[in-house]
PDB file of C-alpha atoms in Angstrom:
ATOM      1  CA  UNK A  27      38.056 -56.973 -24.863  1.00  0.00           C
ATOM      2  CA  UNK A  28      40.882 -57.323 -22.825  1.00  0.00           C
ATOM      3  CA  UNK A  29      43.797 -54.797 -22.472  1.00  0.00           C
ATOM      4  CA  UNK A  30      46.908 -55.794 -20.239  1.00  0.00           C
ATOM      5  CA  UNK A  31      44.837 -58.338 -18.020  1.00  0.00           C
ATOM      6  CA  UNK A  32      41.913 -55.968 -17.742  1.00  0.00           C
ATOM      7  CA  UNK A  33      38.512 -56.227 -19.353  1.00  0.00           C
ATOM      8  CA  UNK A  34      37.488 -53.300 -20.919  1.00  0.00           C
ATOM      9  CA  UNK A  35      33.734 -53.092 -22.295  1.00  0.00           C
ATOM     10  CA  UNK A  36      33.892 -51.054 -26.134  1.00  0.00           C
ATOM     11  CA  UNK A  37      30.994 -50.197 -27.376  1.00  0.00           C
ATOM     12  CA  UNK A  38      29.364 -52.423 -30.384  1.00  0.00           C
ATOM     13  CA  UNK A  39      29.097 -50.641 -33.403  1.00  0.00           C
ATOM     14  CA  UNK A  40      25.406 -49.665 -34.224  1.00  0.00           C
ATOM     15  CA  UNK A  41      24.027 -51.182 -37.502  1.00  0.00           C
ATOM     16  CA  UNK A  42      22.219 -49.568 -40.077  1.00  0.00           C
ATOM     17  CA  UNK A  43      19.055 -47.754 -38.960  1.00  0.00           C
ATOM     18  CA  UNK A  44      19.971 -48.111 -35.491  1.00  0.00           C
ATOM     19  CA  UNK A  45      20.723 -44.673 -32.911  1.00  0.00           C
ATOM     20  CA  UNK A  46      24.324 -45.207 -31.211  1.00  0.00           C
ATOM     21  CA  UNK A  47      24.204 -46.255 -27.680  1.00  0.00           C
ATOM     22  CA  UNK A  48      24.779 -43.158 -25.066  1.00  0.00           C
ATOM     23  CA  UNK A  49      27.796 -43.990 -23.356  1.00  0.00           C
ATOM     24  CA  UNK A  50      27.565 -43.239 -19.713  1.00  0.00           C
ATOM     25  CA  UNK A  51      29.756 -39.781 -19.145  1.00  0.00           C
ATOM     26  CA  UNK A  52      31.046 -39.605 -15.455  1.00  0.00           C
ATOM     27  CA  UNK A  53      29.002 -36.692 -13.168  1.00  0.00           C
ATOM     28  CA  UNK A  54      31.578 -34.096 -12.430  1.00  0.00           C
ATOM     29  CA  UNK A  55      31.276 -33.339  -8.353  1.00  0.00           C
ATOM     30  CA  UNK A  56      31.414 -29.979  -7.012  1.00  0.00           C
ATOM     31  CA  UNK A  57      34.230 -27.879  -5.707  1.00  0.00           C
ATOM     32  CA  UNK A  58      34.383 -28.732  -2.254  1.00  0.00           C
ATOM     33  CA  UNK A  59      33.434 -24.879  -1.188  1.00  0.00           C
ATOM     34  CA  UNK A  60      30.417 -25.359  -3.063  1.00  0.00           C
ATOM     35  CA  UNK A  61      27.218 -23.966  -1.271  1.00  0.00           C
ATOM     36  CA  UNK A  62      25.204 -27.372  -2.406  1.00  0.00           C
ATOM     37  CA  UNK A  63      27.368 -29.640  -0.175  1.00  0.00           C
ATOM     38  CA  UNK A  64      27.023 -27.440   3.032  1.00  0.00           C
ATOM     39  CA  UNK A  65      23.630 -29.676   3.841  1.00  0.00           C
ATOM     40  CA  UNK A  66      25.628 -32.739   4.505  1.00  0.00           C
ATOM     41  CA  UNK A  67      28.345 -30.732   6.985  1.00  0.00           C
ATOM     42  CA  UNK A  68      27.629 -30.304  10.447  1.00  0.00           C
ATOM     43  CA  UNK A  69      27.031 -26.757  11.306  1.00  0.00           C
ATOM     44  CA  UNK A  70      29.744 -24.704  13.178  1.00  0.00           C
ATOM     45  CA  UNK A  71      28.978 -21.438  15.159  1.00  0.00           C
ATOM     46  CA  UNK A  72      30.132 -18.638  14.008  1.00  0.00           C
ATOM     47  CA  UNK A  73      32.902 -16.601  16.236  1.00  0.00           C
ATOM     48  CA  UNK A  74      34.374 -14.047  13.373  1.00  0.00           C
ATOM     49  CA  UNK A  75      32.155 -12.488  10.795  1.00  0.00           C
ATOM     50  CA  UNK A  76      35.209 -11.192   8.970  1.00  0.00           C
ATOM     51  CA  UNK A  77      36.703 -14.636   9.065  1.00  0.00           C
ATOM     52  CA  UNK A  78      33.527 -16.022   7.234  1.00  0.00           C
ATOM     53  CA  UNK A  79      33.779 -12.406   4.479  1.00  0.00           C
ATOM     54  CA  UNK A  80      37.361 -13.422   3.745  1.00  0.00           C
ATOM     55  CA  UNK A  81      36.299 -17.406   3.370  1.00  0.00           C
ATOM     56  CA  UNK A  82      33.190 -16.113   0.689  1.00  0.00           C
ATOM     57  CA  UNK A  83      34.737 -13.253  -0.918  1.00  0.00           C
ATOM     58  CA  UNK A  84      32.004 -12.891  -3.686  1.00  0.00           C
ATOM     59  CA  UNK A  85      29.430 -12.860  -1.085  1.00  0.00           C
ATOM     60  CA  UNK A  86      27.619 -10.263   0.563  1.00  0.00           C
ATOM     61  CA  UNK A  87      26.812 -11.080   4.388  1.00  0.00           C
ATOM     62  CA  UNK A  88      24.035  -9.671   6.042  1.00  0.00           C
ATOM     63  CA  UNK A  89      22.795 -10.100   9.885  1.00  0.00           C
ATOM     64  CA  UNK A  90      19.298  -9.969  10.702  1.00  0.00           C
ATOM     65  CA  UNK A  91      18.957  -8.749  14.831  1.00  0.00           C
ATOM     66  CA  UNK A  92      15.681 -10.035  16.586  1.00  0.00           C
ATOM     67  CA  UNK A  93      12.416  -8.473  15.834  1.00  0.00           C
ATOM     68  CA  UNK A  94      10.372  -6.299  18.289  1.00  0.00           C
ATOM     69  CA  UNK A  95       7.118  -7.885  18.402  1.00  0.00           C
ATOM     70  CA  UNK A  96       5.771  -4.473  18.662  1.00  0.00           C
ATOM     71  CA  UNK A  97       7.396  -3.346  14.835  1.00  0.00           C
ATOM     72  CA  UNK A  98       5.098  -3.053  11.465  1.00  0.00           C
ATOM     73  CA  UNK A  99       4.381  -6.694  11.551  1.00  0.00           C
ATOM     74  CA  UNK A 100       1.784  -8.282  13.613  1.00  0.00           C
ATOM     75  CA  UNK A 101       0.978 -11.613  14.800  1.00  0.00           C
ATOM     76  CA  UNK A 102      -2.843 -13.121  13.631  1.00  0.00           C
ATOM     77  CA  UNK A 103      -5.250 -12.056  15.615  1.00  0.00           C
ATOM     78  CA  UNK A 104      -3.778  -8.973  17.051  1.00  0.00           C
ATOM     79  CA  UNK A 105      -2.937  -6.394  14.124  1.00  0.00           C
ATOM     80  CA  UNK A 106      -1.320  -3.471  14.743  1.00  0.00           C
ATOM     81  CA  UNK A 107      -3.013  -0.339  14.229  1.00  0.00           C
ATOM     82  CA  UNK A 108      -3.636  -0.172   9.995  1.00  0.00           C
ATOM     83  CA  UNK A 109      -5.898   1.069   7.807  1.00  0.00           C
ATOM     84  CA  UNK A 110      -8.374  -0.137   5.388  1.00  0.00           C
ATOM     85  CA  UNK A 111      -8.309   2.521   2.346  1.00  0.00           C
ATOM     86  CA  UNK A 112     -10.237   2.375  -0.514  1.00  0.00           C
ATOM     87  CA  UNK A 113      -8.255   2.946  -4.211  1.00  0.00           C
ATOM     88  CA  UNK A 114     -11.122   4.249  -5.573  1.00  0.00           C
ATOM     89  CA  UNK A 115     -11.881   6.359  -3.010  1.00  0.00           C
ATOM     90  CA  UNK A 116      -7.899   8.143  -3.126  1.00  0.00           C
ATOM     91  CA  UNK A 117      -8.309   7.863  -7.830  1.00  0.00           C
ATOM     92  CA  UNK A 118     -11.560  10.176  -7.888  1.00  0.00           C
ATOM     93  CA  UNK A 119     -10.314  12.760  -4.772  1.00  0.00           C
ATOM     94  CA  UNK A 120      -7.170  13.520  -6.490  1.00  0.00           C
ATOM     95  CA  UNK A 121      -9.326  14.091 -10.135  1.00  0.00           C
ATOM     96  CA  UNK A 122     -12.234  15.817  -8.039  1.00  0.00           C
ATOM     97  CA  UNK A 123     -10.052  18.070  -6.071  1.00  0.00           C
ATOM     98  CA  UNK A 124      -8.258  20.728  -7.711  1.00  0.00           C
ATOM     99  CA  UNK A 125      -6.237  22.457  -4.666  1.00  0.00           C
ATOM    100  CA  UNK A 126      -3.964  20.885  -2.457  1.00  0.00           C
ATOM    101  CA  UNK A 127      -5.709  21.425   0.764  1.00  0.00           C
ATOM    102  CA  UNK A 128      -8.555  19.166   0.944  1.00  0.00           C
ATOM    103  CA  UNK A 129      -6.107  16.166  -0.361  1.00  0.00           C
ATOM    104  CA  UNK A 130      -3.561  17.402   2.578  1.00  0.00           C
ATOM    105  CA  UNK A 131      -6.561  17.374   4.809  1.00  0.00           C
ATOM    106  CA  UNK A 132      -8.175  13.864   4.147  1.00  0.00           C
ATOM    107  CA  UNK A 133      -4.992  12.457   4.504  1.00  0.00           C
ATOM    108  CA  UNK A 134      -4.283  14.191   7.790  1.00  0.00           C
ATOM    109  CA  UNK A 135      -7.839  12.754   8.819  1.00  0.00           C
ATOM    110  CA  UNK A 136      -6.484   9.133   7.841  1.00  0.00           C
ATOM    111  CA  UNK A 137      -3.482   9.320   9.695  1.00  0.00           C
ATOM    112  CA  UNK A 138      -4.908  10.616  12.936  1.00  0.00           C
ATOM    113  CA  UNK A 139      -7.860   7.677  12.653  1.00  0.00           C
ATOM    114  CA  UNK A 140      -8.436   5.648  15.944  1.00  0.00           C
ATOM    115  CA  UNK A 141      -9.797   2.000  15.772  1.00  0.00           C
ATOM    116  CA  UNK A 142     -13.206   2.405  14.515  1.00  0.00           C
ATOM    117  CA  UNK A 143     -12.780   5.024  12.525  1.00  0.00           C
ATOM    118  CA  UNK A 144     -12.928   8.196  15.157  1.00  0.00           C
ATOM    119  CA  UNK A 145     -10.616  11.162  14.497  1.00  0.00           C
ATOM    120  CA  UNK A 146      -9.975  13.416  17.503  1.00  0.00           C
ATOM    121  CA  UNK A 147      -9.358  16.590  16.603  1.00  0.00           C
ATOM    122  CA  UNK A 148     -10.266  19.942  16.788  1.00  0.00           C
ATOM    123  CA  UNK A 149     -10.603  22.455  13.740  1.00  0.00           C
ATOM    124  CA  UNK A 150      -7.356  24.511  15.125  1.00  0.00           C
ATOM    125  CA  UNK A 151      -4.954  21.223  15.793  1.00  0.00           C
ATOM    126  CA  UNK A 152      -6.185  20.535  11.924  1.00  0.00           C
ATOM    127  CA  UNK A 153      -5.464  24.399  11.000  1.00  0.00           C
ATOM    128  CA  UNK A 154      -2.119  24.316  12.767  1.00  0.00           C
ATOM    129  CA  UNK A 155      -1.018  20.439  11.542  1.00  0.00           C
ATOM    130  CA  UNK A 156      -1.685  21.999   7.926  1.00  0.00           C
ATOM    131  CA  UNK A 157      -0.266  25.444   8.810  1.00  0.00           C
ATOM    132  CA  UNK A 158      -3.243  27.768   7.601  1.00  0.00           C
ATOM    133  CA  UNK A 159      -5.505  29.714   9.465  1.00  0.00           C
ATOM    134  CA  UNK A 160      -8.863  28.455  11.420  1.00  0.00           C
ATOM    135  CA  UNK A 161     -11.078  29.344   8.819  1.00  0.00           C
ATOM    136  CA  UNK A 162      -9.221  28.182   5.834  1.00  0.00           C
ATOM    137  CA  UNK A 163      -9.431  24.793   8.069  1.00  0.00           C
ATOM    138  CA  UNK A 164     -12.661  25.137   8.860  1.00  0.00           C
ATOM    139  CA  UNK A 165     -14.009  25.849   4.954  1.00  0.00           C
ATOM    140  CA  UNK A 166     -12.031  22.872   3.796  1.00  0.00           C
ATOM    141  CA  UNK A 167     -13.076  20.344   6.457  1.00  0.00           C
ATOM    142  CA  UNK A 168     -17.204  21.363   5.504  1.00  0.00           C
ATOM    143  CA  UNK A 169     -16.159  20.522   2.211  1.00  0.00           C
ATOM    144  CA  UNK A 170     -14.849  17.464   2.859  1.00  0.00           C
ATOM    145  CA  UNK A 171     -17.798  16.898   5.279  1.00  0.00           C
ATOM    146  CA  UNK A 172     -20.077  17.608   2.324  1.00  0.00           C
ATOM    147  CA  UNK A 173     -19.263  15.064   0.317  1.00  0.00           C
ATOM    148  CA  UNK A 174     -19.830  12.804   3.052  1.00  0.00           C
ATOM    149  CA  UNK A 175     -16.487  11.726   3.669  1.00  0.00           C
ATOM    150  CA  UNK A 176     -16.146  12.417   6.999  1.00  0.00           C
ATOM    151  CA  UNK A 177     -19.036  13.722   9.285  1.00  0.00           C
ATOM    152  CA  UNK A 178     -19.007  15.859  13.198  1.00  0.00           C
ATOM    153  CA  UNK A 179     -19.964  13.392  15.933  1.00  0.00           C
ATOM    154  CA  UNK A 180     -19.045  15.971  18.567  1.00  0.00           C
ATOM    155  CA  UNK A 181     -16.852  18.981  19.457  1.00  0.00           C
ATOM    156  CA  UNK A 182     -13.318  17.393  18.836  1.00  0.00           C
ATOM    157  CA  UNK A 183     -14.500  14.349  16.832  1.00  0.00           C
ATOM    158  CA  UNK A 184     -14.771  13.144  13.777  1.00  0.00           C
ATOM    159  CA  UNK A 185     -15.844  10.057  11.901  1.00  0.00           C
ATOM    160  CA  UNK A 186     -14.539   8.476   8.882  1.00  0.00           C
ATOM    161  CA  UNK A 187     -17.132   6.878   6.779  1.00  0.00           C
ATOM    162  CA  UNK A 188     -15.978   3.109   6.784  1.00  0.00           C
ATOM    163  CA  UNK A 189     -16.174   2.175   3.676  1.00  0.00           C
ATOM    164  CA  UNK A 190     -13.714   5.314   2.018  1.00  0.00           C
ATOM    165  CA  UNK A 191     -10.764   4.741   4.489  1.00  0.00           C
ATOM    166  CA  UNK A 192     -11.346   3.056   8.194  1.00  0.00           C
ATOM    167  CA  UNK A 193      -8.754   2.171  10.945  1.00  0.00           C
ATOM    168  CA  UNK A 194      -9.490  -1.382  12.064  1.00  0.00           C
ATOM    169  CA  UNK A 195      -7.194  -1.832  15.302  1.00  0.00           C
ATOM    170  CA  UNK A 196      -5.141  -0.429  17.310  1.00  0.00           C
ATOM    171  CA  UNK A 197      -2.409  -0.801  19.752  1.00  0.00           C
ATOM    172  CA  UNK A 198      -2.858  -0.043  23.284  1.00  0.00           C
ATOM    173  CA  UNK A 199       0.669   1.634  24.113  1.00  0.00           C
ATOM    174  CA  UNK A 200       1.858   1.368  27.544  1.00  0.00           C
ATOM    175  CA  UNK A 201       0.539  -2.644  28.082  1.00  0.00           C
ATOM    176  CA  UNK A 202       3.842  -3.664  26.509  1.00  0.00           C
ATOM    177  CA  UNK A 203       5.198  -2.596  29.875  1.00  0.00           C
ATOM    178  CA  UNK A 204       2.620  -3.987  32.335  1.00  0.00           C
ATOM    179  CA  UNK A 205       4.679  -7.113  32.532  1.00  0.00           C
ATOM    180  CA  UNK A 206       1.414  -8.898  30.461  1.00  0.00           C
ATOM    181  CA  UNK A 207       0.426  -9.669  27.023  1.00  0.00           C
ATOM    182  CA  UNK A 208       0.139  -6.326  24.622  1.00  0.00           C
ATOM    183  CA  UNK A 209      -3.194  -5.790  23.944  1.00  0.00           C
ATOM    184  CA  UNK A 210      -4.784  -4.040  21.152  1.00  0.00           C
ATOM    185  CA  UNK A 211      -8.566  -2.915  20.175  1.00  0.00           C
ATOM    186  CA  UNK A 212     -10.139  -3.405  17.138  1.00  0.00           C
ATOM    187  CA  UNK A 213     -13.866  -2.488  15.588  1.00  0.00           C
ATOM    188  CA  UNK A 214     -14.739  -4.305  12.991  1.00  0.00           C
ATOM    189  CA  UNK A 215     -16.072  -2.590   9.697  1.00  0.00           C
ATOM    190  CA  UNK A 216     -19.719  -3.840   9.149  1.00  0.00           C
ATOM    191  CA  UNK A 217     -20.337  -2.810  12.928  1.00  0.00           C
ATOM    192  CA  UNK A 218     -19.523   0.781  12.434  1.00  0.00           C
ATOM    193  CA  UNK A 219     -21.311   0.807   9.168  1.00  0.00           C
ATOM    194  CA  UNK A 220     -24.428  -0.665  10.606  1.00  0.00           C
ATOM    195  CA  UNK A 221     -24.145   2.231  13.397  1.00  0.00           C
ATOM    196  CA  UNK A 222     -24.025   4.613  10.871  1.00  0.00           C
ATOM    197  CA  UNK A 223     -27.257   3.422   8.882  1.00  0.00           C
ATOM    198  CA  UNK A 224     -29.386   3.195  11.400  1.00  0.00           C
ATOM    199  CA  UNK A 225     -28.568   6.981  12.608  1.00  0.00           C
ATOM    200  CA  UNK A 226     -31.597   9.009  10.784  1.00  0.00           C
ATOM    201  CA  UNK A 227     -30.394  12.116  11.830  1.00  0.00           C
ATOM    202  CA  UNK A 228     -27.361  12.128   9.569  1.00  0.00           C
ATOM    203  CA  UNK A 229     -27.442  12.989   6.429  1.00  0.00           C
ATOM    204  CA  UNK A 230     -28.562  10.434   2.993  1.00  0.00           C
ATOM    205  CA  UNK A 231     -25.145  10.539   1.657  1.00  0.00           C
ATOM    206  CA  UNK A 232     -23.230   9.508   5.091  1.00  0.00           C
ATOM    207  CA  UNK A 233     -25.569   6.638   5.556  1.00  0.00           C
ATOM    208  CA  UNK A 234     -25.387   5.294   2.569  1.00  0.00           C
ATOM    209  CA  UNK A 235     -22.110   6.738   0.749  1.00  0.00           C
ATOM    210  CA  UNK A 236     -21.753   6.936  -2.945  1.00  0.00           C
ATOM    211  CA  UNK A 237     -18.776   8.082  -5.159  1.00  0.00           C
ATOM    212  CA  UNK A 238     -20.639   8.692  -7.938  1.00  0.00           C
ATOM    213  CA  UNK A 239     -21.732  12.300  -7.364  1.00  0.00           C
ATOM    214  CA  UNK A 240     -18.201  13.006  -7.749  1.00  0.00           C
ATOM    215  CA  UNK A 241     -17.473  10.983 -10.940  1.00  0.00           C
ATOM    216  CA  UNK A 242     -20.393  12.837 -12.439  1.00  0.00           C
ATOM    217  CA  UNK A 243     -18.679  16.200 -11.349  1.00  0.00           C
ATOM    218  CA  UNK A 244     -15.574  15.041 -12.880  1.00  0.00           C
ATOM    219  CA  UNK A 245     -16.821  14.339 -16.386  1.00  0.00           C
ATOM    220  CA  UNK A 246     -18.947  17.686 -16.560  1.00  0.00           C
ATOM    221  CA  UNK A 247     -15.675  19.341 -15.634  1.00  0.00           C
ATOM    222  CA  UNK A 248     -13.735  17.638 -18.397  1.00  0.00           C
ATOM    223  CA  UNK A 249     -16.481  18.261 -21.035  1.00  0.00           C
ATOM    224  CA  UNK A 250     -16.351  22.368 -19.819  1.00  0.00           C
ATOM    225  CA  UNK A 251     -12.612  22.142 -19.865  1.00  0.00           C
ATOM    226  CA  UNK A 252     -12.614  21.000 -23.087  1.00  0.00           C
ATOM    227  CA  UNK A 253     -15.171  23.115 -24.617  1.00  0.00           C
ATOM    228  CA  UNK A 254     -13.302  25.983 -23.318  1.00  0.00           C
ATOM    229  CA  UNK A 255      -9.906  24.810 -25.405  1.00  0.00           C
ATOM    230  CA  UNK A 256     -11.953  24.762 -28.431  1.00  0.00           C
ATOM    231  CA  UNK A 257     -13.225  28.153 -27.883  1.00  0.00           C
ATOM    232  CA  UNK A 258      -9.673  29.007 -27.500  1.00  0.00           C
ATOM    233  CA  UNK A 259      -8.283  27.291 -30.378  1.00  0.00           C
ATOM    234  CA  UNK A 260     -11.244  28.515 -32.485  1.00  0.00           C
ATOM    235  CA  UNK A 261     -10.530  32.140 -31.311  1.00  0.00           C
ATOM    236  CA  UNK A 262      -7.047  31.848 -32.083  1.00  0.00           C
ATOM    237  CA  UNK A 263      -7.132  30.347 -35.632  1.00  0.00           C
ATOM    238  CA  UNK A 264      -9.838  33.335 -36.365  1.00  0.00           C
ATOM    239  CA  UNK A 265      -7.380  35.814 -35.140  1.00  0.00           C
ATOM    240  CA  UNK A 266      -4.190  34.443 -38.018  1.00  0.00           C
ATOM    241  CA  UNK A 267      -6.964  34.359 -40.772  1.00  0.00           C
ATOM    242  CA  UNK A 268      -7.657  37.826 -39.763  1.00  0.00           C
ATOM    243  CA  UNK A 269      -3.866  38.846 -40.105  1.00  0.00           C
ATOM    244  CA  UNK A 270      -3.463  37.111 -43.450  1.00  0.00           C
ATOM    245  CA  UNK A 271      -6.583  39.056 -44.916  1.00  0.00           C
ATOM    246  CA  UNK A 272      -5.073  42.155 -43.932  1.00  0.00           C
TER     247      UNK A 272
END
């Protein structure tokens, strides 16, 4: 069809039966502040960050400074110093314990892990970290010790058996500073355990450590607790018949 000199191409009706043709609908290009068309510009350093908050008003503008390599994060191969804790391990101490001060303990025992495993302390840096006397320190930590969580390697140290919570590396501080590479040491897990199996003279439990002593403990607790509500209720209930007889 032409229309003052110019062809124009209309669109031939469809015929019975027969889907319309899609006419062709021109794309709509972005505003020319759209994000999606910064790939194709060059990029321009930045000299004003309040120039740029005034240019993107509905943005929020954040600045990221250059990370220490000696922060949380680590490079592979040389972790910082972290822990290996076992869920399990933290679900059945906080049902099994029922005061605060073996929980505050064993986690005062994580955090002061070296690699390996090895807590330095002594009973009165525990007693005076946790703010109760020697022997409240002392009866707690033979608890703990008798459920063969942790167990005396010496005067002053302490090991944590690998596989309820176990420090794999750590950093060596001062060789940040040396003008070298930092350097870090780390014990792997299945070496310390296979230490700690062949020892005879420690005890069954240490050697070969078991959660399930504990579980056991839990349930007959929950079965006594709950026999003693129904004694209660039963107690109770026999007291209001009593009243309504009389």
């Amino acid at each position: 069809m032409i229309i003052d000199g110019e062809e124009r191409r209309v669109a031939a009706e469809p015929e019975d039966g027969q889907q319309p043709e899609a006419r062709s609908v021109p794309r709509q290009q972005p505003p020319v502040d759209d994000a999606i068309q910064a790939w194709g510009r060059p990029l321009s350093p930045v000299r004003d960050l309040d120039d740029v908050a005034r240019r993107y008003p509905g943005r929020r503008l954040t600045l990221e400074g250059e990370r220490a390599p000696l922060e949380f994060y680590s490079r592979p191969g040389e972790p910082n110093a972290f822990s290996m804790d076992s869920l399990e391990f933290f679900f059945l101490i906080a049902q099994y314990f029922r005061e605060a001060l073996p929980l505050r303990m064993i986690l005062l025992l994580i955090a002061c892990q070296r690699a390996g495993g090895r807590i330095h302390l002594t009973q009165d840096e525990m007693a005076t970290v946790l703010d109760v006397s020697r022997t409240k320190a002392t009866e707690t930590l033979q608890v703990i010790m008798s459920h063969g969580i942790v167990f005396k390697v010496k005067r002053g140290c302490y090991q944590f058996n690998p596989p309820f919570s176990y420090r794999v590396a750590e950093f060596i501080p001062g060789t940040e500073t040396a003008g070298g590479k930092p350097e870090y040491r780390r014990v792997e897990q299945y070496e310390t355990i296979s230490e700690i199996r062949k020892d005879a003279t420690l005890p069954e439990l240490v050697r070969f450590p078991s959660l399930e002593h504990m579980r056991r403990a839990i349930e007959e607790l929950r079965e006594e607790r709950a026999a003693q509500r129904a004694a209660r209720r039963a107690v109770r209930a026999m007291r209001r018949e009593e009243g309504t007889e009389q």
